[in-house]
């Protein structure tokens, strides 16, 4: 059997599970942030912390046991640097305007929220804007590869914490996984206990939440944060292992690069993306690069995963009786989501990924990308929230 | 007695799933053509063939899924029930 067919066949199943986990678990970074700031509710954040904790720990164990050799795992590690900070700020502001991050976009659009389809359209436009204008005019690739050393780290082993901290020790990935994964899990557990205590106090009786129930499995009830988080992590592990054991390349989760692929597929009958378009000459720059579309593969496993994730989210929304074509009362929200989508698309391309591809996968790669992405992402979302409170 | 007014839009979601399937099949036709123009990240012919077949297979699966959900609609008539309101984007469970 063709190994690529097998890889994509498995990734499609993972995508359906991912869509269900997103839609039933309401896994959205913006919702999590807004709920904390506005309602002091940590439930969605708990799910995200469980997802991060379980998956980071699992990746550490997989690499330490040699199930996926370190050489294969680091082959997919991006370089990290200044662009993570800059891109995350723009990305965070964009998703804050739209009210949905990349995972939130999929489950909300898949559940019938029209403004999130507009956000997706904005991302597609923003990616084209980046690909044909920002990328060649600023010679973006050059500044990533030849930047000042302290502003960036090379990819691969140079940006692999277990190697930086423990050399070639076989237990290195496990220890780093334990440090970060353990932190996320302890924080998730603490927030869960704190929320239970708060509800118990309000109700005057001991409150407990089932991790899993029949109604959750029948999609009638929303997933508990722990179930949503577990499924999130399982998907990342499936994709990682399936890619390695089929085509011998370890793949990490990502969502925004596939949107670039979608642009290419949609435009393919109308524009030749690889010829003259985007070859601009700016004499003050050290080297001219081509447009962004020319340097990314025509498809990565995540391209199919995103389509399957949309399908999974829409299916569970229908089965759960929650699919509804929802149009915002204020039509200006379409414009806000379109502009937010453009910022999101450009920010994600500058940061080489989104809250899934750079933040979550950054931790899964044990690179610095996740740690660099996180603070400015939160700052961007906070600024967008304050901006909206000021103008609306 | 006339059927109650259908207030949710399951048919719309089912159409979306069908469209995901059609998009997968549509995209599969351009993989080889787009791959030829790559400077970095060019995939092998084996990869393109495998990915193309997987895209078509999943496209067909999504379309079959949409058909099954349509049948379910006619059998259960679940589309005539009011959809749970998730106005804020957060489930009523939250």
Coordinates of C-alpha atoms in Angstrom, one line a residue, chain A:
Chain A
X1 CA 0.0 0.0 0.0
X2 CA 1.2 3.5 -0.8
X3 CA 2.5 4.8 2.6
X4 CA 1.3 8.3 1.9
X5 CA -2.3 7.0 1.3
X6 CA -2.1 5.1 4.6
X7 CA -0.8 8.2 6.5
X8 CA -3.6 10.4 5.1
X9 CA -6.2 7.7 5.7
X10 CA -5.2 7.6 9.4
X11 CA -4.9 11.4 9.7
X12 CA -8.5 11.7 8.3
X13 CA -9.7 9.6 11.2
X14 CA -7.7 11.7 13.6
X15 CA -9.3 14.8 12.1
X16 CA -12.8 13.6 12.7
X17 CA -11.9 12.9 16.4
X18 CA -10.3 16.3 16.6
X19 CA -13.4 18.0 15.3
X20 CA -15.5 16.2 17.8
X21 CA -13.1 17.1 20.6
X22 CA -13.1 20.8 19.6
X23 CA -16.9 21.1 19.1
X24 CA -18.0 19.1 22.1
X25 CA -15.2 20.4 24.3
X26 CA -15.4 24.0 23.2
X27 CA -11.7 24.1 22.9
X28 CA -11.0 27.8 22.0
X29 CA -8.2 29.9 23.4
X30 CA -10.2 33.2 22.9
X31 CA -13.3 31.8 24.6
X32 CA -11.1 30.5 27.4
X33 CA -9.4 33.9 27.9
X34 CA -12.7 35.9 27.6
X35 CA -14.4 33.6 30.1
X36 CA -11.6 34.0 32.6
X37 CA -11.5 37.8 32.2
X38 CA -15.2 38.5 32.0
X39 CA -16.9 35.6 33.9
X40 CA -14.0 34.2 36.1
X41 CA -14.8 30.8 34.5
X42 CA -11.9 28.5 33.9
X43 CA -13.7 25.4 32.5
X44 CA -12.4 25.8 28.9
X45 CA -8.9 26.7 30.0
X46 CA -8.9 23.5 32.1
X47 CA -9.5 21.5 28.9
X48 CA -6.7 23.2 27.1
X49 CA -4.3 22.6 30.0
X50 CA -5.2 18.9 30.2
X51 CA -4.7 18.7 26.4
X52 CA -1.3 20.4 26.6
X53 CA -0.2 18.4 29.7
X54 CA -1.2 14.9 28.5
X55 CA 0.2 15.4 25.0
X56 CA 3.6 17.0 26.1
X57 CA 4.1 14.2 28.6
X58 CA 3.2 11.6 26.0
X59 CA 5.6 13.0 23.4
X60 CA 8.4 13.0 26.0
X61 CA 7.8 9.3 26.8
X62 CA 7.5 8.4 23.1
X63 CA 10.8 10.1 22.3
X64 CA 12.6 8.8 25.4
X65 CA 11.5 5.2 24.7
X66 CA 12.8 5.6 21.1
X67 CA 9.4 4.8 19.6
X68 CA 10.0 7.8 17.4
X69 CA 13.8 8.5 17.3
X70 CA 15.0 11.9 18.3
X71 CA 16.5 12.4 14.8
X72 CA 13.1 12.0 13.3
X73 CA 11.3 14.1 15.9
X74 CA 13.7 17.1 15.5
X75 CA 13.5 17.0 11.7
X76 CA 10.2 18.8 11.9
X77 CA 11.3 21.4 14.5
X78 CA 10.9 24.9 13.1
X79 CA 13.4 27.6 14.0
X80 CA 12.0 30.0 16.6
X81 CA 12.8 33.7 17.2
X82 CA 11.6 37.3 16.9
X83 CA 8.9 36.4 14.4
X84 CA 7.1 34.3 17.0
X85 CA 6.7 37.4 19.2
X86 CA 5.7 39.7 16.4
X87 CA 3.4 37.2 14.6
X88 CA 1.7 36.1 17.9
X89 CA 0.8 39.7 18.8
X90 CA -0.8 40.3 15.4
X91 CA -2.4 36.8 15.5
X92 CA -3.7 37.3 19.0
X93 CA -5.2 40.7 18.2
X94 CA -6.9 39.2 15.1
X95 CA -8.4 36.2 16.8
X96 CA -9.5 38.5 19.7
X97 CA -11.4 40.6 17.2
X98 CA -13.0 37.5 15.7
X99 CA -13.8 35.9 19.0
X100 CA -12.3 32.6 17.9
X101 CA -8.8 31.1 17.7
X102 CA -7.9 28.6 15.0
X103 CA -9.5 25.7 16.9
X104 CA -12.5 27.9 17.9
X105 CA -12.9 29.0 14.3
X106 CA -13.3 25.4 13.1
X107 CA -15.9 24.3 15.6
X108 CA -17.8 27.6 15.4
X109 CA -17.8 27.7 11.6
X110 CA -18.6 24.0 11.6
X111 CA -21.6 24.7 13.9
X112 CA -23.0 27.3 11.6
X113 CA -21.6 30.6 12.9
X114 CA -21.5 32.7 9.8
X115 CA -19.2 35.4 11.1
X116 CA -16.5 32.7 11.6
X117 CA -16.9 31.7 7.9
X118 CA -16.1 35.4 7.2
X119 CA -13.1 35.0 9.5
X120 CA -11.9 32.1 7.5
X121 CA -12.4 34.1 4.3
X122 CA -10.3 36.9 5.9
X123 CA -7.5 34.3 6.7
X124 CA -7.5 33.1 3.1
X125 CA -7.2 36.7 1.9
X126 CA -4.6 37.5 4.6
X127 CA -2.5 34.5 3.6
X128 CA -2.5 35.7 -0.1
X129 CA -1.6 39.2 1.1
X130 CA 1.4 37.8 3.0
X131 CA 2.4 35.4 0.3
X132 CA 2.5 37.9 -2.6
X133 CA 3.4 41.1 -0.8
X134 CA 4.9 40.8 2.6
X135 CA 6.9 37.6 2.0
X136 CA 8.7 38.7 -1.2
X137 CA 8.9 42.5 -0.4
X138 CA 10.5 42.0 3.0
X139 CA 12.5 39.0 1.9
X140 CA 10.9 37.3 4.9
X141 CA 12.7 33.9 4.4
X142 CA 16.1 35.7 4.5
X143 CA 15.4 37.3 7.8
X144 CA 14.4 34.0 9.3
X145 CA 17.4 32.2 8.1
X146 CA 20.0 34.9 8.5
X147 CA 18.8 36.9 11.5
X148 CA 20.9 38.2 14.3
X149 CA 21.8 35.1 16.4
X150 CA 20.2 36.2 19.7
X151 CA 17.0 37.1 17.9
X152 CA 16.5 33.6 16.5
X153 CA 17.4 29.9 17.0
X154 CA 18.0 27.5 14.2
X155 CA 15.6 24.7 13.8
X156 CA 16.3 21.0 14.5
X157 CA 18.6 20.0 17.3
X158 CA 19.6 23.7 17.9
X159 CA 16.0 24.4 19.1
X160 CA 15.4 21.1 20.9
X161 CA 15.4 21.7 24.7
X162 CA 16.3 18.1 25.7
X163 CA 19.4 18.4 23.6
X164 CA 20.3 21.9 24.8
X165 CA 19.8 20.9 28.5
X166 CA 20.8 17.2 28.7
X167 CA 22.8 16.6 25.6
X168 CA 22.1 13.2 24.1
X169 CA 20.7 11.6 27.3
X170 CA 17.9 9.2 26.4
X171 CA 15.8 10.5 29.3
X172 CA 16.1 14.1 28.2
X173 CA 12.8 14.3 26.4
X174 CA 11.0 12.6 29.2
X175 CA 12.4 15.0 31.8
X176 CA 11.5 18.1 29.7
X177 CA 8.1 16.6 29.0
X178 CA 7.6 16.0 32.7
X179 CA 8.6 19.6 33.5
X180 CA 6.2 21.3 31.0
X181 CA 3.5 18.6 30.9
X182 CA 3.6 18.3 34.7
X183 CA 3.2 22.1 35.0
X184 CA 0.1 22.1 32.7
X185 CA -1.5 19.1 34.4
X186 CA -1.0 20.4 37.9
X187 CA -2.4 23.8 36.9
X188 CA -5.3 22.1 35.2
X189 CA -6.0 20.0 38.2
X190 CA -5.8 23.0 40.6
X191 CA -8.2 25.0 38.5
X192 CA -10.6 22.1 38.3
X193 CA -10.5 21.6 42.1
X194 CA -11.0 25.3 42.6
X195 CA -14.0 25.4 40.3
X196 CA -15.6 22.4 41.9
X197 CA -15.1 24.0 45.3
X198 CA -16.7 27.2 44.1
X199 CA -19.7 25.5 42.7
X200 CA -20.1 23.3 45.8
X201 CA -20.1 26.4 47.9
X202 CA -22.8 28.1 45.8
X203 CA -25.0 25.0 45.7
X204 CA -24.4 24.0 49.3
X205 CA -23.6 20.4 48.3
X206 CA -20.5 18.5 47.1
X207 CA -20.2 19.1 43.3
X208 CA -18.5 16.6 41.0
X209 CA -18.3 16.3 37.3
X210 CA -18.1 13.0 35.4
X211 CA -15.1 12.7 33.2
X212 CA -17.2 10.7 30.7
X213 CA -20.8 9.8 30.4
X214 CA -23.2 8.1 27.9
X215 CA -24.7 11.4 27.0
X216 CA -21.2 12.7 26.2
X217 CA -20.5 9.7 24.0
X218 CA -23.9 10.2 22.2
X219 CA -22.9 13.9 21.7
X220 CA -25.9 15.0 23.7
X221 CA -23.8 16.7 26.3
X222 CA -20.7 18.8 26.0
X223 CA -17.4 16.9 26.8
X224 CA -15.9 17.4 30.2
X225 CA -12.6 19.4 30.1
X226 CA -10.7 16.2 30.9
X227 CA -12.3 14.2 28.1
X228 CA -11.9 17.0 25.6
X229 CA -8.3 17.5 26.7
X230 CA -7.6 13.7 26.5
X231 CA -9.0 13.5 22.9
X232 CA -7.0 16.6 21.9
X233 CA -3.8 14.9 23.1
X234 CA -4.7 11.5 21.5
X235 CA -5.1 13.2 18.1
X236 CA -1.6 14.7 18.3
X237 CA -0.1 11.4 19.3
X238 CA -2.0 9.5 16.5
X239 CA -0.8 12.1 13.9
X240 CA 2.8 12.0 15.2
X241 CA 3.0 8.1 15.3
X242 CA 1.1 7.6 12.0
X243 CA 3.3 9.9 10.1
X244 CA 6.5 8.4 11.5
X245 CA 5.5 4.8 10.9
X246 CA 4.1 5.3 7.4
X247 CA 6.4 7.9 5.7
X248 CA 9.1 8.1 8.3
X249 CA 8.6 11.8 8.9
X250 CA 7.2 13.0 12.2
X251 CA 4.3 15.4 11.7
X252 CA 3.1 17.9 14.3
X253 CA -0.3 19.5 14.6
X254 CA -1.0 22.7 12.6
X255 CA -3.9 24.5 11.1
X256 CA -3.0 27.7 9.3
X257 CA -0.5 26.3 6.7
X258 CA -3.4 24.2 5.3
X259 CA -5.4 27.4 4.7
X260 CA -2.6 28.4 2.4
X261 CA -3.1 25.1 0.6
X262 CA -6.8 25.8 0.3
X263 CA -5.9 29.2 -1.3
X264 CA -3.7 27.3 -3.8
X265 CA -6.5 24.8 -4.6
X266 CA -9.1 27.5 -5.0
X267 CA -7.0 29.8 -7.2
X268 CA -5.4 27.0 -9.2
X269 CA -7.9 27.2 -12.1
X270 CA -7.5 31.0 -12.3
X271 CA -3.9 32.0 -11.5
X272 CA -0.6 30.3 -11.9
X273 CA 0.8 30.9 -8.4
X274 CA 4.3 29.9 -9.3
X275 CA 5.3 31.9 -12.3
X276 CA 5.6 35.7 -12.4
X277 CA 3.2 36.7 -9.6
X278 CA 5.1 37.7 -6.5
X279 CA 8.5 38.1 -8.0
X280 CA 9.1 41.6 -6.9
X281 CA 12.5 43.3 -6.9
X282 CA 13.5 45.5 -4.0
X283 CA 17.1 46.6 -4.5
X284 CA 17.8 47.5 -0.8
X285 CA 17.2 43.9 0.3
X286 CA 20.0 41.4 0.3
X287 CA 18.3 38.7 -1.6
X288 CA 15.0 38.3 -3.5
X289 CA 12.8 35.4 -2.5
X290 CA 9.9 34.0 -4.4
X291 CA 6.3 34.1 -3.2
X292 CA 5.3 32.0 -0.1
X293 CA 3.3 29.5 -2.1
X294 CA 6.5 28.3 -3.8
X295 CA 8.2 27.2 -0.7
X296 CA 5.5 25.1 1.1
X297 CA 4.5 21.6 0.0
X298 CA 1.3 21.4 -2.0
X299 CA -0.2 19.3 0.8
X300 CA 0.8 18.3 4.3
X301 CA -1.1 15.7 6.5
X302 CA -2.7 18.7 8.3
X303 CA -4.4 19.8 5.0
X304 CA -6.6 16.8 5.1
X305 CA -6.8 16.9 8.9
X306 CA -8.4 20.4 8.8
X307 CA -11.0 19.3 6.3
X308 CA -11.8 16.2 8.4
X309 CA -11.9 18.4 11.5
X310 CA -14.5 20.7 9.9
X311 CA -16.5 17.5 9.0
X312 CA -16.2 16.1 12.5
X313 CA -17.3 19.4 14.2
X314 CA -20.3 19.8 11.9
X315 CA -21.3 16.2 12.4
X316 CA -21.2 16.4 16.2
X317 CA -23.0 19.7 16.1
X318 CA -25.8 18.1 14.1
X319 CA -25.9 15.0 16.3
X320 CA -25.9 17.1 19.4
X321 CA -28.8 19.2 18.1
X322 CA -26.7 22.4 18.1
X323 CA -26.2 23.1 14.4
X324 CA -27.8 26.4 13.5
X325 CA -27.0 28.9 10.7
X326 CA -26.4 31.9 13.0
X327 CA -26.2 35.4 11.6
X328 CA -25.0 38.1 13.9
X329 CA -27.6 40.8 14.7
X330 CA -25.0 43.6 14.0
X331 CA -23.9 43.1 10.4
X332 CA -20.7 45.1 11.1
X333 CA -19.5 42.0 12.8
X334 CA -18.9 40.5 9.3
X335 CA -16.5 43.3 8.6
X336 CA -14.8 43.0 12.0
X337 CA -14.3 39.3 11.4
X338 CA -13.0 39.8 7.9
X339 CA -10.4 42.3 9.2
X340 CA -9.6 40.1 12.2
X341 CA -9.2 37.2 9.8
X342 CA -6.7 39.1 7.7
X343 CA -4.7 40.0 10.8
X344 CA -4.9 36.4 11.9
X345 CA -3.7 35.0 8.6
X346 CA -0.8 37.5 8.3
X347 CA 0.2 37.0 12.0
X348 CA 0.1 33.2 11.7
X349 CA 2.3 33.3 8.6
X350 CA 4.8 35.7 10.3
X351 CA 4.9 33.4 13.4
X352 CA 5.2 30.3 11.2
X353 CA 2.0 29.0 12.7
X354 CA -0.9 29.6 14.9
X355 CA -2.0 28.7 18.4
X356 CA -2.0 25.0 17.3
X357 CA 1.0 24.9 15.0
X358 CA 3.4 27.2 16.9
X359 CA 2.1 27.3 20.4
X360 CA 0.9 23.7 21.1
X361 CA 3.2 22.0 18.6
X362 CA 6.0 24.3 19.9
X363 CA 5.7 22.6 23.3
X364 CA 5.3 19.2 21.6
X365 CA 8.5 19.8 19.7
X366 CA 10.2 20.9 22.9
X367 CA 11.3 24.0 21.1
X368 CA 11.3 27.6 22.3
X369 CA 8.5 28.6 19.8
X370 CA 5.7 27.8 22.2
X371 CA 7.2 29.9 25.1
X372 CA 7.9 32.8 22.8
X373 CA 4.4 32.7 21.2
X374 CA 2.4 32.5 24.4
X375 CA 3.0 35.9 26.1
X376 CA 2.4 38.1 23.0
X377 CA -0.6 35.9 22.0
X378 CA -2.2 36.7 25.4
X379 CA -1.2 40.4 25.1
X380 CA -2.8 40.5 21.6
X381 CA -6.0 38.9 22.8
X382 CA -6.2 41.2 25.8
X383 CA -5.7 44.3 23.6
X384 CA -8.4 43.1 21.2
X385 CA -10.8 42.7 24.1
X386 CA -10.1 46.2 25.4
X387 CA -10.3 47.6 21.9
X388 CA -13.8 46.1 21.5
X389 CA -14.9 47.2 24.9
X390 CA -13.8 50.8 23.9
X391 CA -15.5 50.9 20.5
X392 CA -18.7 49.0 21.1

